[in-house]
Coordinates of C-alpha atoms in Angstrom, one line a residue:
Chain A
M1 CA 13.0 24.9 -33.5
S2 CA 14.9 27.9 -32.3
S3 CA 13.1 27.9 -29.1
L4 CA 14.0 24.3 -28.6
I5 CA 17.7 25.1 -29.2
A6 CA 17.4 28.0 -26.7
F7 CA 15.9 25.5 -24.2
A8 CA 18.7 23.0 -24.8
E9 CA 21.3 25.7 -24.1
S10 CA 19.4 27.1 -21.0
F11 CA 20.1 26.6 -17.4
W12 CA 17.0 24.3 -17.2
A13 CA 18.4 21.8 -19.6
L14 CA 21.6 21.7 -17.7
T15 CA 19.6 21.0 -14.5
I16 CA 17.6 18.2 -16.2
I17 CA 20.8 16.6 -17.4
K18 CA 22.3 16.8 -14.0
I19 CA 19.2 15.2 -12.4
A20 CA 19.1 12.4 -15.0
L21 CA 22.8 11.8 -14.4
L22 CA 22.5 11.8 -10.6
L23 CA 19.5 9.5 -10.8
F24 CA 21.3 7.0 -13.0
I25 CA 24.4 7.0 -10.8
V26 CA 22.5 6.7 -7.5
L27 CA 20.2 3.9 -8.8
T28 CA 23.2 2.0 -10.0
V29 CA 25.0 2.6 -6.7
N30 CA 21.9 1.5 -4.9
A31 CA 21.8 -1.8 -6.8
Y32 CA 25.5 -2.5 -6.0
L33 CA 24.9 -1.4 -2.4
T34 CA 22.7 -4.5 -2.1
W35 CA 25.5 -6.6 -3.5
F36 CA 28.1 -4.8 -1.1
E37 CA 25.8 -5.4 1.9
R38 CA 25.4 -9.1 1.1
K39 CA 29.0 -9.6 0.5
V40 CA 30.2 -7.8 3.6
V41 CA 27.6 -9.4 5.9
A42 CA 28.6 -12.8 4.4
L43 CA 32.2 -12.1 5.2
M44 CA 31.3 -11.3 8.8
Q45 CA 29.4 -14.5 9.1
S46 CA 32.0 -16.6 7.4
R47 CA 29.9 -17.2 4.3
V48 CA 30.6 -16.6 0.6
G49 CA 27.7 -14.4 -0.2
P50 CA 26.3 -14.0 -3.8
H51 CA 28.8 -15.8 -6.2
R52 CA 26.7 -17.5 -8.8
V53 CA 25.6 -14.7 -11.2
G54 CA 28.8 -13.3 -12.8
P55 CA 32.2 -13.2 -11.2
H56 CA 32.0 -12.5 -7.5
G57 CA 28.2 -12.4 -7.9
L58 CA 28.7 -8.9 -9.6
L59 CA 25.7 -9.5 -11.9
Q60 CA 23.4 -10.4 -9.0
P61 CA 21.8 -6.9 -8.8
A62 CA 20.9 -7.1 -12.4
A63 CA 19.3 -10.4 -11.9
D64 CA 17.5 -9.2 -8.9
G65 CA 16.2 -6.1 -10.8
L66 CA 15.0 -8.3 -13.6
K67 CA 13.3 -10.6 -11.1
F68 CA 11.5 -7.7 -9.4
L69 CA 10.3 -6.5 -12.9
F70 CA 8.9 -9.9 -14.0
K71 CA 7.3 -11.1 -10.8
E72 CA 3.6 -11.0 -10.6
D73 CA 2.2 -7.8 -9.1
V74 CA -0.3 -9.0 -6.5
M75 CA -2.6 -6.5 -5.0
P76 CA -4.3 -8.1 -1.9
A77 CA -8.0 -7.9 -1.5
G78 CA -9.6 -5.1 0.5
V79 CA -6.7 -2.7 0.2
D80 CA -7.3 1.1 -0.1
K81 CA -6.2 1.2 -3.7
F82 CA -5.1 4.8 -4.0
V83 CA -3.2 5.0 -0.8
Y84 CA -1.8 1.5 -1.4
L85 CA -0.3 2.7 -4.8
L86 CA 0.7 6.1 -3.4
A87 CA 2.9 4.9 -0.5
P88 CA 5.8 3.3 -2.5
F89 CA 5.8 6.3 -4.9
L90 CA 5.9 8.7 -2.0
A91 CA 8.7 6.8 -0.2
L92 CA 10.8 6.6 -3.4
T93 CA 10.2 10.1 -4.6
L94 CA 11.0 11.7 -1.4
A95 CA 14.1 9.6 -0.8
L96 CA 15.4 10.6 -4.3
A97 CA 14.4 14.3 -3.9
S98 CA 16.7 14.7 -1.0
L99 CA 19.7 14.0 -3.1
A100 CA 19.1 17.2 -5.0
V101 CA 20.5 19.4 -2.3
I102 CA 23.7 17.4 -1.6
P103 CA 26.8 19.1 -2.8
F104 CA 29.3 16.6 -4.1
G105 CA 32.2 18.9 -4.7
P106 CA 33.3 22.5 -4.2
K107 CA 32.7 25.2 -6.8
P108 CA 35.4 24.4 -9.4
L109 CA 38.5 26.6 -9.3
P110 CA 39.3 28.4 -12.5
P111 CA 39.3 27.4 -15.4
P112 CA 35.5 26.7 -14.8
I113 CA 33.8 24.0 -16.8
T114 CA 30.8 25.5 -18.5
Y115 CA 27.7 24.4 -20.4
F116 CA 26.8 27.1 -22.9
G117 CA 28.0 29.7 -20.5
H118 CA 26.5 28.1 -17.4
Q119 CA 29.0 27.0 -14.9
I120 CA 28.7 23.4 -14.0
D121 CA 28.5 22.9 -10.2
L122 CA 28.6 19.5 -8.6
W123 CA 25.1 19.9 -7.1
V124 CA 21.6 20.0 -8.5
T125 CA 20.6 23.0 -6.4
N126 CA 22.1 24.7 -3.4
P127 CA 19.5 26.6 -1.5
D128 CA 20.4 28.7 1.6
I129 CA 18.2 26.5 3.7
G130 CA 19.7 23.2 2.3
L131 CA 19.7 21.5 5.7
L132 CA 16.1 22.5 6.4
V133 CA 15.0 21.2 3.0
L134 CA 16.6 17.8 3.9
F135 CA 14.8 17.8 7.2
S136 CA 11.5 18.7 5.7
I137 CA 11.8 15.8 3.2
T138 CA 12.7 13.5 6.1
A139 CA 9.6 14.8 8.0
L140 CA 7.4 13.8 5.0
G141 CA 9.3 10.5 4.5
V142 CA 7.3 9.0 7.4
Y143 CA 4.2 8.9 5.3
G144 CA 5.6 6.4 2.8
V145 CA 6.1 3.7 5.5
A146 CA 3.0 4.7 7.6
L147 CA 0.5 4.7 4.7
A148 CA 1.9 1.5 3.3
G149 CA 1.2 -0.2 6.6
W150 CA -2.2 1.3 6.8
A151 CA -3.4 0.7 3.2
S152 CA -2.3 -2.9 3.1
N153 CA -5.4 -4.0 5.1
S154 CA -3.4 -6.6 7.0
K155 CA -2.4 -6.7 10.7
Y156 CA 1.4 -7.1 10.3
P157 CA 1.9 -4.1 8.0
L158 CA -0.4 -2.0 10.2
L159 CA 1.7 -2.8 13.3
G160 CA 4.9 -2.1 11.3
G161 CA 3.4 1.2 10.0
L162 CA 2.4 2.3 13.6
R163 CA 5.8 1.3 15.0
S164 CA 7.7 3.2 12.3
S165 CA 5.6 6.4 12.5
A166 CA 6.2 6.4 16.4
Q167 CA 9.8 5.7 15.9
M168 CA 10.5 8.2 13.2
V169 CA 8.7 11.0 15.0
S170 CA 10.6 10.2 18.2
Y171 CA 14.0 10.2 16.5
E172 CA 13.4 13.2 14.2
L173 CA 13.6 15.4 17.3
S174 CA 17.0 14.2 18.5
M175 CA 18.3 14.1 14.9
T176 CA 17.4 17.8 14.4
M177 CA 18.6 18.9 17.8
S178 CA 22.0 17.1 17.3
V179 CA 22.9 19.2 14.2
V180 CA 22.2 22.6 15.9
G181 CA 25.7 22.6 17.3
V182 CA 27.0 22.4 13.7
L183 CA 24.7 25.2 12.6
L184 CA 25.9 27.4 15.4
M185 CA 29.5 26.8 14.3
A186 CA 28.9 27.4 10.6
N187 CA 26.3 30.1 11.2
S188 CA 24.3 29.0 8.2
F189 CA 21.8 26.4 6.9
S190 CA 23.6 26.1 3.6
L191 CA 25.4 22.8 3.2
T192 CA 28.2 24.4 1.1
K193 CA 28.7 27.1 3.7
I194 CA 28.8 24.4 6.5
I195 CA 31.6 22.7 4.5
E196 CA 33.4 25.9 3.7
A197 CA 33.4 26.8 7.4
Q198 CA 35.3 23.6 8.1
S199 CA 38.0 24.1 5.3
G200 CA 41.3 25.9 5.2
R201 CA 42.2 25.5 8.9
T202 CA 44.2 22.9 10.7
I203 CA 44.5 21.8 14.4
F204 CA 48.3 21.7 15.5
G205 CA 49.1 22.1 11.8
I206 CA 48.3 18.5 11.0
F207 CA 44.6 17.6 11.8
P208 CA 41.9 18.9 9.7
A209 CA 39.5 21.5 11.5
W210 CA 36.4 19.3 10.8
N211 CA 33.4 19.9 13.2
I212 CA 34.0 16.5 14.8
I213 CA 37.2 17.7 16.4
S214 CA 37.5 21.4 15.7
F215 CA 37.7 23.9 18.5
H216 CA 37.3 26.7 16.0
G217 CA 34.1 28.7 16.8
G218 CA 32.7 26.2 19.2
V219 CA 33.3 22.8 20.8
P220 CA 34.1 19.5 19.0
Q221 CA 30.8 18.0 18.0
I222 CA 31.6 14.4 18.9
V223 CA 28.5 14.1 21.1
G224 CA 26.4 15.7 18.4
F225 CA 27.8 13.3 15.8
L226 CA 27.0 10.2 17.9
C227 CA 23.5 11.5 18.5
F228 CA 23.0 12.3 14.8
L229 CA 24.4 8.9 13.7
I230 CA 22.2 6.9 16.0
S231 CA 19.0 8.9 15.3
A232 CA 19.7 8.8 11.6
I233 CA 20.0 5.0 11.6
A234 CA 16.7 5.0 13.4
E235 CA 15.2 7.4 10.9
T236 CA 16.2 5.2 8.0
N237 CA 14.7 2.1 9.8
R238 CA 17.9 0.1 9.6
V239 CA 19.4 -2.5 12.0
P240 CA 19.5 -2.2 15.0
F241 CA 16.4 0.0 14.7
D242 CA 14.5 -2.0 12.1
L243 CA 11.4 -2.7 14.2
P244 CA 9.0 -1.6 11.5
E245 CA 10.1 -4.6 9.5
A246 CA 11.2 -7.0 12.3
E247 CA 10.9 -10.3 10.4
S248 CA 10.6 -12.4 13.6
E249 CA 7.5 -10.6 14.7
L250 CA 6.0 -8.9 11.7
V251 CA 6.9 -11.1 8.7
A252 CA 8.3 -8.1 6.8
G253 CA 6.5 -5.2 8.5
F254 CA 5.1 -2.4 6.5
H255 CA 5.9 -3.9 3.1
T256 CA 4.6 -7.4 3.8
E257 CA 1.7 -7.1 1.2
Y258 CA 3.9 -5.4 -1.4
S259 CA 5.2 -7.5 -4.3
S260 CA 7.1 -7.1 -7.5
F261 CA 8.4 -3.7 -8.3
K262 CA 6.5 -1.9 -5.6
F263 CA 8.5 -3.8 -3.1
A264 CA 11.7 -2.9 -4.9
M265 CA 10.7 0.8 -4.7
F266 CA 10.6 0.6 -0.9
F267 CA 14.0 -1.2 -1.0
I268 CA 15.5 1.5 -3.3
A269 CA 14.0 4.2 -1.1
E270 CA 15.7 2.7 2.0
Y271 CA 19.1 2.5 0.3
T272 CA 18.8 6.0 -1.1
S273 CA 18.1 7.4 2.3
M274 CA 21.2 5.5 3.6
I275 CA 23.2 7.3 1.0
T276 CA 21.7 10.7 1.9
V277 CA 22.3 10.1 5.7
S278 CA 25.9 9.0 4.9
S279 CA 26.6 12.1 3.0
L280 CA 25.0 14.2 5.7
C281 CA 27.3 12.6 8.3
A282 CA 30.3 13.4 6.0
I283 CA 29.2 17.0 5.2
L284 CA 28.1 18.1 8.7
F285 CA 30.8 16.5 10.9
F286 CA 33.7 15.2 8.7
G287 CA 34.4 18.2 6.5
G288 CA 32.5 17.2 3.4
W289 CA 34.7 17.4 0.3
N290 CA 37.8 18.6 2.2
S291 CA 40.8 16.5 2.2
P292 CA 42.0 15.1 5.6
F293 CA 45.5 16.4 4.7
P294 CA 46.6 19.9 5.2
S295 CA 47.3 21.9 2.1
G296 CA 50.7 23.3 1.1
P297 CA 53.6 22.2 -1.1
A298 CA 54.8 19.5 1.4
W299 CA 51.4 17.8 1.2
N300 CA 51.0 18.1 -2.6
F301 CA 51.6 14.4 -3.1
T302 CA 48.2 13.6 -1.4
L303 CA 46.6 15.0 -4.6
Y304 CA 47.6 11.8 -6.3
L305 CA 46.0 9.5 -3.8
P306 CA 43.1 8.8 -6.2
S307 CA 45.6 7.4 -8.6
V308 CA 47.5 5.5 -5.9
I309 CA 44.2 3.7 -5.1
L310 CA 42.9 3.4 -8.7
I311 CA 46.0 1.8 -10.3
P312 CA 46.6 -1.1 -7.9
F313 CA 42.8 -1.7 -7.8
G314 CA 42.6 -1.8 -11.5
L315 CA 45.6 -4.2 -11.7
W316 CA 44.1 -6.4 -9.1
V317 CA 40.8 -6.6 -11.1
I318 CA 42.8 -7.6 -14.2
S319 CA 44.7 -10.3 -12.5
D320 CA 41.5 -11.5 -10.7
G321 CA 39.6 -11.6 -13.9
L322 CA 42.2 -13.7 -15.7
K323 CA 41.7 -16.5 -13.1
Y324 CA 38.1 -17.0 -14.3
E325 CA 37.2 -19.5 -16.9
T326 CA 33.9 -17.9 -18.0
L327 CA 33.7 -15.3 -20.9
I328 CA 32.6 -12.5 -18.5
G329 CA 35.5 -13.2 -16.1
K330 CA 38.2 -13.5 -18.6
I331 CA 37.4 -10.7 -20.9
V332 CA 35.0 -8.1 -19.2
L333 CA 36.7 -8.0 -15.8
P334 CA 40.2 -7.3 -17.3
L335 CA 38.8 -4.7 -19.5
I336 CA 37.1 -2.9 -16.6
G337 CA 40.4 -3.3 -14.6
A338 CA 42.3 -1.8 -17.5
G339 CA 39.9 1.1 -17.7
I340 CA 40.3 1.8 -13.9
A341 CA 44.0 1.5 -14.0
S342 CA 44.4 3.8 -17.0
I343 CA 42.2 6.5 -15.4
G344 CA 44.5 6.3 -12.4
A345 CA 47.5 6.5 -14.7
L346 CA 46.1 9.5 -16.6
L347 CA 45.5 11.3 -13.3
L348 CA 49.0 10.5 -12.2
A349 CA 50.3 11.9 -15.5
G350 CA 48.9 15.2 -14.3
I351 CA 52.3 15.8 -12.7
W352 CA 53.6 16.6 -16.2
I353 CA 50.6 17.5 -18.3
K354 CA 48.5 20.6 -17.4
P355 CA 45.0 19.6 -18.5
L356 CA 45.2 16.3 -16.7
H357 CA 46.5 18.2 -13.6
D358 CA 43.3 20.3 -13.7
A359 CA 41.2 17.2 -14.1
N360 CA 42.9 15.7 -11.0
D361 CA 42.2 18.9 -9.1
Y362 CA 38.5 18.8 -10.0
L363 CA 38.3 15.2 -8.8
Q364 CA 39.7 15.9 -5.3
G365 CA 36.4 17.1 -3.8
P366 CA 34.2 14.4 -5.1
F367 CA 36.9 11.8 -4.3
W368 CA 37.1 12.6 -0.6
L369 CA 33.4 13.1 -0.2
L370 CA 32.7 9.8 -1.8
S371 CA 35.3 8.1 0.3
K372 CA 33.6 9.4 3.4
I373 CA 30.2 8.4 2.2
F374 CA 31.5 4.9 1.4
F375 CA 32.9 4.7 4.9
F376 CA 29.5 5.5 6.5
L377 CA 27.7 3.1 4.2
F378 CA 30.2 0.4 5.3
F379 CA 29.3 1.4 8.9
Y380 CA 25.6 0.8 8.2
V381 CA 26.4 -2.7 6.9
W382 CA 28.9 -3.2 9.8
A383 CA 26.1 -2.4 12.3
R384 CA 23.7 -4.7 10.5
G385 CA 26.1 -7.6 10.5
T386 CA 27.0 -7.2 14.2
L387 CA 24.1 -5.7 16.3
P388 CA 21.0 -7.3 17.5
R389 CA 17.6 -5.5 17.2
F390 CA 16.5 -3.3 20.1
R391 CA 13.2 -4.1 22.0
Y392 CA 10.5 -1.6 21.5
D393 CA 10.6 -0.1 25.0
Q394 CA 14.4 0.2 24.7
L395 CA 14.0 2.0 21.4
M396 CA 11.7 4.6 22.9
N397 CA 13.9 5.0 26.0
I398 CA 17.0 5.5 24.0
G399 CA 15.2 8.1 21.8
W400 CA 13.5 10.1 24.5
K401 CA 15.5 9.6 27.7
L402 CA 19.1 9.4 26.3
L403 CA 19.4 11.0 22.8
L404 CA 17.1 14.0 23.3
P405 CA 18.5 15.2 26.6
V406 CA 22.1 14.7 25.4
S407 CA 21.6 16.5 22.2
I408 CA 19.9 19.4 23.9
A409 CA 22.8 19.5 26.4
N410 CA 25.2 19.6 23.4
V411 CA 23.3 22.6 22.0
I412 CA 23.5 24.5 25.2
V413 CA 27.2 23.7 25.7
T414 CA 28.0 24.7 22.1
A415 CA 25.9 27.8 22.2
A416 CA 27.6 28.9 25.5
F417 CA 31.1 28.4 23.8
V418 CA 30.0 30.3 20.7
L419 CA 28.7 33.1 22.8
F420 CA 31.9 33.1 24.9
R421 CA 34.1 33.2 21.9
S422 CA 32.1 36.0 20.2
A423 CA 32.2 38.0 23.4
Q424 CA 36.0 37.9 23.5
Chain B
M1 CA 2.4 34.5 -17.9
S2 CA 5.6 34.3 -16.1
P3 CA 6.8 31.0 -14.7
A4 CA 6.2 32.3 -11.1
L5 CA 2.6 33.2 -11.9
V6 CA 2.0 29.7 -13.4
I7 CA 3.4 28.1 -10.3
F8 CA 1.4 30.3 -8.1
F9 CA -1.9 29.3 -9.8
V10 CA -1.0 25.6 -9.7
L11 CA -0.2 25.8 -6.0
A12 CA -3.2 27.9 -5.3
A13 CA -5.5 25.5 -7.2
L14 CA -3.9 22.6 -5.3
S15 CA -4.4 24.1 -1.9
V16 CA -8.1 25.0 -2.6
I17 CA -8.9 21.6 -4.1
G18 CA -7.0 19.9 -1.2
A19 CA -9.0 21.9 1.3
L20 CA -12.3 21.0 -0.4
N21 CA -11.2 17.4 -0.4
V22 CA -10.5 17.4 3.3
I23 CA -14.3 17.9 4.0
L24 CA -15.6 15.9 1.0
Q25 CA -13.7 12.7 1.6
K26 CA -15.4 10.1 3.7
H27 CA -12.4 8.3 5.1
P28 CA -10.4 10.1 7.8
I29 CA -7.1 9.0 6.3
H30 CA -8.0 10.5 2.9
S31 CA -9.1 13.7 4.6
A32 CA -5.7 13.8 6.5
L33 CA -3.8 13.2 3.2
S34 CA -5.7 16.1 1.6
L35 CA -4.7 18.2 4.5
I36 CA -1.1 17.3 4.0
V37 CA -1.5 18.4 0.3
V38 CA -2.9 21.7 1.6
M39 CA 0.1 22.2 4.0
V40 CA 2.7 21.4 1.4
S41 CA 1.2 23.7 -1.3
L42 CA 1.0 26.5 1.2
A43 CA 4.6 25.9 1.9
G44 CA 5.2 26.2 -1.9
L45 CA 3.3 29.5 -1.9
Y46 CA 5.6 30.8 1.0
L47 CA 8.6 29.7 -1.0
L48 CA 7.2 31.7 -4.0
M49 CA 7.1 34.8 -1.8
G50 CA 10.7 34.3 -0.9
A51 CA 10.1 33.2 2.7
E52 CA 12.3 30.1 2.5
F53 CA 12.6 29.5 6.3
V54 CA 8.8 29.8 6.8
A55 CA 8.2 27.4 4.0
A56 CA 10.6 24.8 5.4
V57 CA 9.2 25.2 8.9
Q58 CA 5.7 24.8 7.5
I59 CA 6.5 21.5 6.0
I60 CA 8.6 20.2 9.0
V61 CA 6.0 21.3 11.7
Y62 CA 2.6 21.1 9.9
G63 CA 3.3 18.7 7.0
G64 CA 5.5 16.5 9.1
A65 CA 5.1 16.5 12.8
I66 CA 1.4 17.5 13.3
M67 CA 0.0 15.6 10.3
V68 CA 2.1 12.5 11.2
L69 CA 0.4 12.6 14.6
F70 CA -3.1 12.9 13.0
V71 CA -2.4 9.9 10.7
F72 CA -0.9 8.0 13.6
V73 CA -4.0 8.5 15.8
I74 CA -6.3 7.6 12.9
M75 CA -4.3 4.5 12.3
L76 CA -4.1 3.6 16.0
L77 CA -7.9 4.0 16.5
N78 CA -8.5 2.2 13.1
A79 CA -11.2 4.8 12.3
G80 CA -13.5 3.6 9.6
A81 CA -15.3 5.6 6.9
E82 CA -17.7 8.0 8.4
E83 CA -21.4 8.3 7.4
H84 CA -22.4 11.6 5.9
T85 CA -25.7 12.8 7.4
D86 CA -27.9 15.6 6.1
F87 CA -26.5 19.0 6.6
S88 CA -27.6 20.6 9.8
K89 CA -30.1 23.5 9.5
L90 CA -27.4 26.0 10.8
A91 CA -24.9 24.9 8.2
K92 CA -27.5 25.0 5.4
F93 CA -28.8 28.5 6.0
G94 CA -26.0 30.2 8.0
G95 CA -22.9 28.6 6.4
L96 CA -23.3 29.5 2.7
P97 CA -24.0 33.2 3.2
L98 CA -21.2 33.4 5.7
A99 CA -18.7 31.7 3.3
L100 CA -19.8 34.0 0.5
A101 CA -19.4 37.1 2.8
L102 CA -15.9 36.0 3.8
T103 CA -14.9 35.4 0.2
G104 CA -16.2 38.7 -0.8
L105 CA -14.4 40.5 2.1
L106 CA -11.0 38.8 1.3
A107 CA -11.5 39.5 -2.5
A108 CA -12.3 43.2 -1.8
A109 CA -9.2 43.6 0.5
M110 CA -7.0 42.0 -2.2
I111 CA -8.3 44.1 -5.0
H112 CA -8.0 47.2 -2.8
N113 CA -4.4 46.5 -2.2
G114 CA -3.7 46.2 -5.8
G115 CA -3.7 42.7 -7.2
A116 CA -4.4 39.4 -5.7
V117 CA -1.0 37.8 -6.6
P118 CA 1.8 38.3 -4.3
N119 CA 5.1 39.7 -5.5
A120 CA 6.9 36.6 -6.5
G121 CA 10.6 36.2 -6.1
G122 CA 11.1 39.2 -3.9
T123 CA 14.1 39.0 -1.6
D124 CA 13.8 42.4 0.2
I125 CA 10.9 41.3 2.4
P126 CA 11.7 40.8 6.0
L127 CA 10.8 37.1 6.1
A128 CA 13.4 36.2 3.4
S129 CA 16.3 35.3 5.5
T130 CA 16.6 33.0 8.5
G131 CA 18.9 35.4 10.2
K132 CA 16.4 38.3 10.0
I133 CA 13.6 36.1 11.4
S134 CA 15.7 35.0 14.3
V135 CA 16.7 38.5 15.2
M136 CA 13.1 39.6 15.0
L137 CA 12.0 36.7 17.2
F138 CA 14.5 37.5 19.9
S139 CA 14.0 41.3 19.8
T140 CA 10.8 42.7 18.6
F141 CA 8.7 39.6 19.3
V142 CA 10.6 38.3 22.2
Y143 CA 7.6 38.4 24.7
P144 CA 5.1 36.7 22.4
F145 CA 7.7 34.2 21.5
E146 CA 8.6 33.3 25.1
L147 CA 4.9 33.3 26.1
T148 CA 4.1 30.8 23.3
S149 CA 7.0 28.5 24.4
F150 CA 5.7 28.7 28.0
L151 CA 2.2 27.9 26.8
I152 CA 3.5 24.8 24.9
L153 CA 5.4 23.7 28.1
V154 CA 2.3 24.0 30.1
A155 CA 0.4 22.0 27.6
I156 CA 3.1 19.3 27.7
M157 CA 3.0 19.2 31.5
G158 CA -0.8 19.0 31.5
A159 CA -0.6 16.0 29.2
L160 CA 1.9 14.3 31.4
V161 CA -0.2 14.9 34.5
L162 CA -3.3 13.4 32.8
A163 CA -1.2 10.4 31.7
Q164 CA 0.2 9.8 35.2
R165 CA -3.2 10.1 36.8
E166 CA -4.6 7.3 34.7
K167 CA -1.7 5.1 35.7
K168 CA -2.2 5.5 39.4
D169 CA -5.9 4.4 39.4

């Protein structure tokens, strides 16, 4: 019994709690990302999108989840059973594992929040080689798709699997090369150190010294960022690089023969890697958890931006919910809105009350990082709603003849600048 | 047993079983998958010795790039299950004694150097930090390093020449 208590108070227990919490949040966000994607794409195509299940179709993800669980799990004849079952697990596990090294906020300023003496950081683990860990997980991520295509014993999945392994191997190169500039500027593989290297400075006293525009210790990584963004979209097999599942040619590509929850696992894996890539964009090029505003007394009002967003949003949700005639619309939506608005009001009260002020301070890092992640997720959906799919030869040409040389040139230019600066 | 020792034995067992599985499996894809298990568990062993960078590179290069190429080629050729024939005479009479001799030699060397288990969690070893490795690569080992890259470049150009020649015919 005492050893159980000792374990519950140990660092391991804290890590397990963190992992469970992160998984719960990410899987929920994944579910609502599908809703968000359908809504935004519908808006772009002048449709309504999901609106039947719950107000604004907000319960659609729950309905979809239940549907996936209760659908018949068909295993086609002649599949390689072990590999067929392994592939979705591999895809999902690797996608979720990559979240472990993403830092969602800075080390808390004093007073630290502790759990039986262990300080609570906003990351599961923070290795010195964080970025390399992410890249090694991406490198293994190919197998989920490739093996699914091979094991299904069907021609469309096989073609999808072949396409995806060729595509992911090609774009992995330019993705890795495009971040070398950032590594040179931060002088570290650690994601927290990369973010810290971008904080505390400003350009012309106003603009944040993020890697995308910063001249500090290198050149602005705009080229690197564009290369990274394009290759990362290709790595996650999303539009306009979704050839592995091109529905006009390959039915559904590598997951054609997967049904029920195994299909959902591929789906969740895809959305999770979208979140990972979006957070990498934010961390490597857009200052991670740093606020876009300069620090200093004159800019202290920006600390209350979360409340400025949360209060009107909560009030809007209340007023919107009252328009509904259903029970969920009339009662649940206003309750949620009231909750959001009161959180915002509490944070705003931090102007006068010290503990609330501290809470507001803690929330700044995650607030900015999540806003940036949200922007890039929107970008993904935006691209899906507007861009047509590339042809296969175009895809290979872009990867090998455009992105790879450009990202290598970016490395050389950045390295020359870093050398020049350090020689001065 | 300390946690590091437990992890070591798990990873060691995984890599040995994986390596055996590579040659015992009939289907090329299953063999390739076992080889991936070997690569990843070796990376885990490197991590246990404190060589973070080497572990990550092991997974990226061997576990990722090279093995993806293996799997890709097997899928592209759609290679079926192979038939196991009787062992050749050479393997039967020469292989087993040689394997035993090699195992004995390695075991003797390890026992001679005081224990078969590497010092887990050490951070003073030169392979621990990425910075130290890169300084070593570009100072002590600069000639082997550059020669290796030159060799790879030649190999790439050779592949290109071969591909172009087929096109012309």
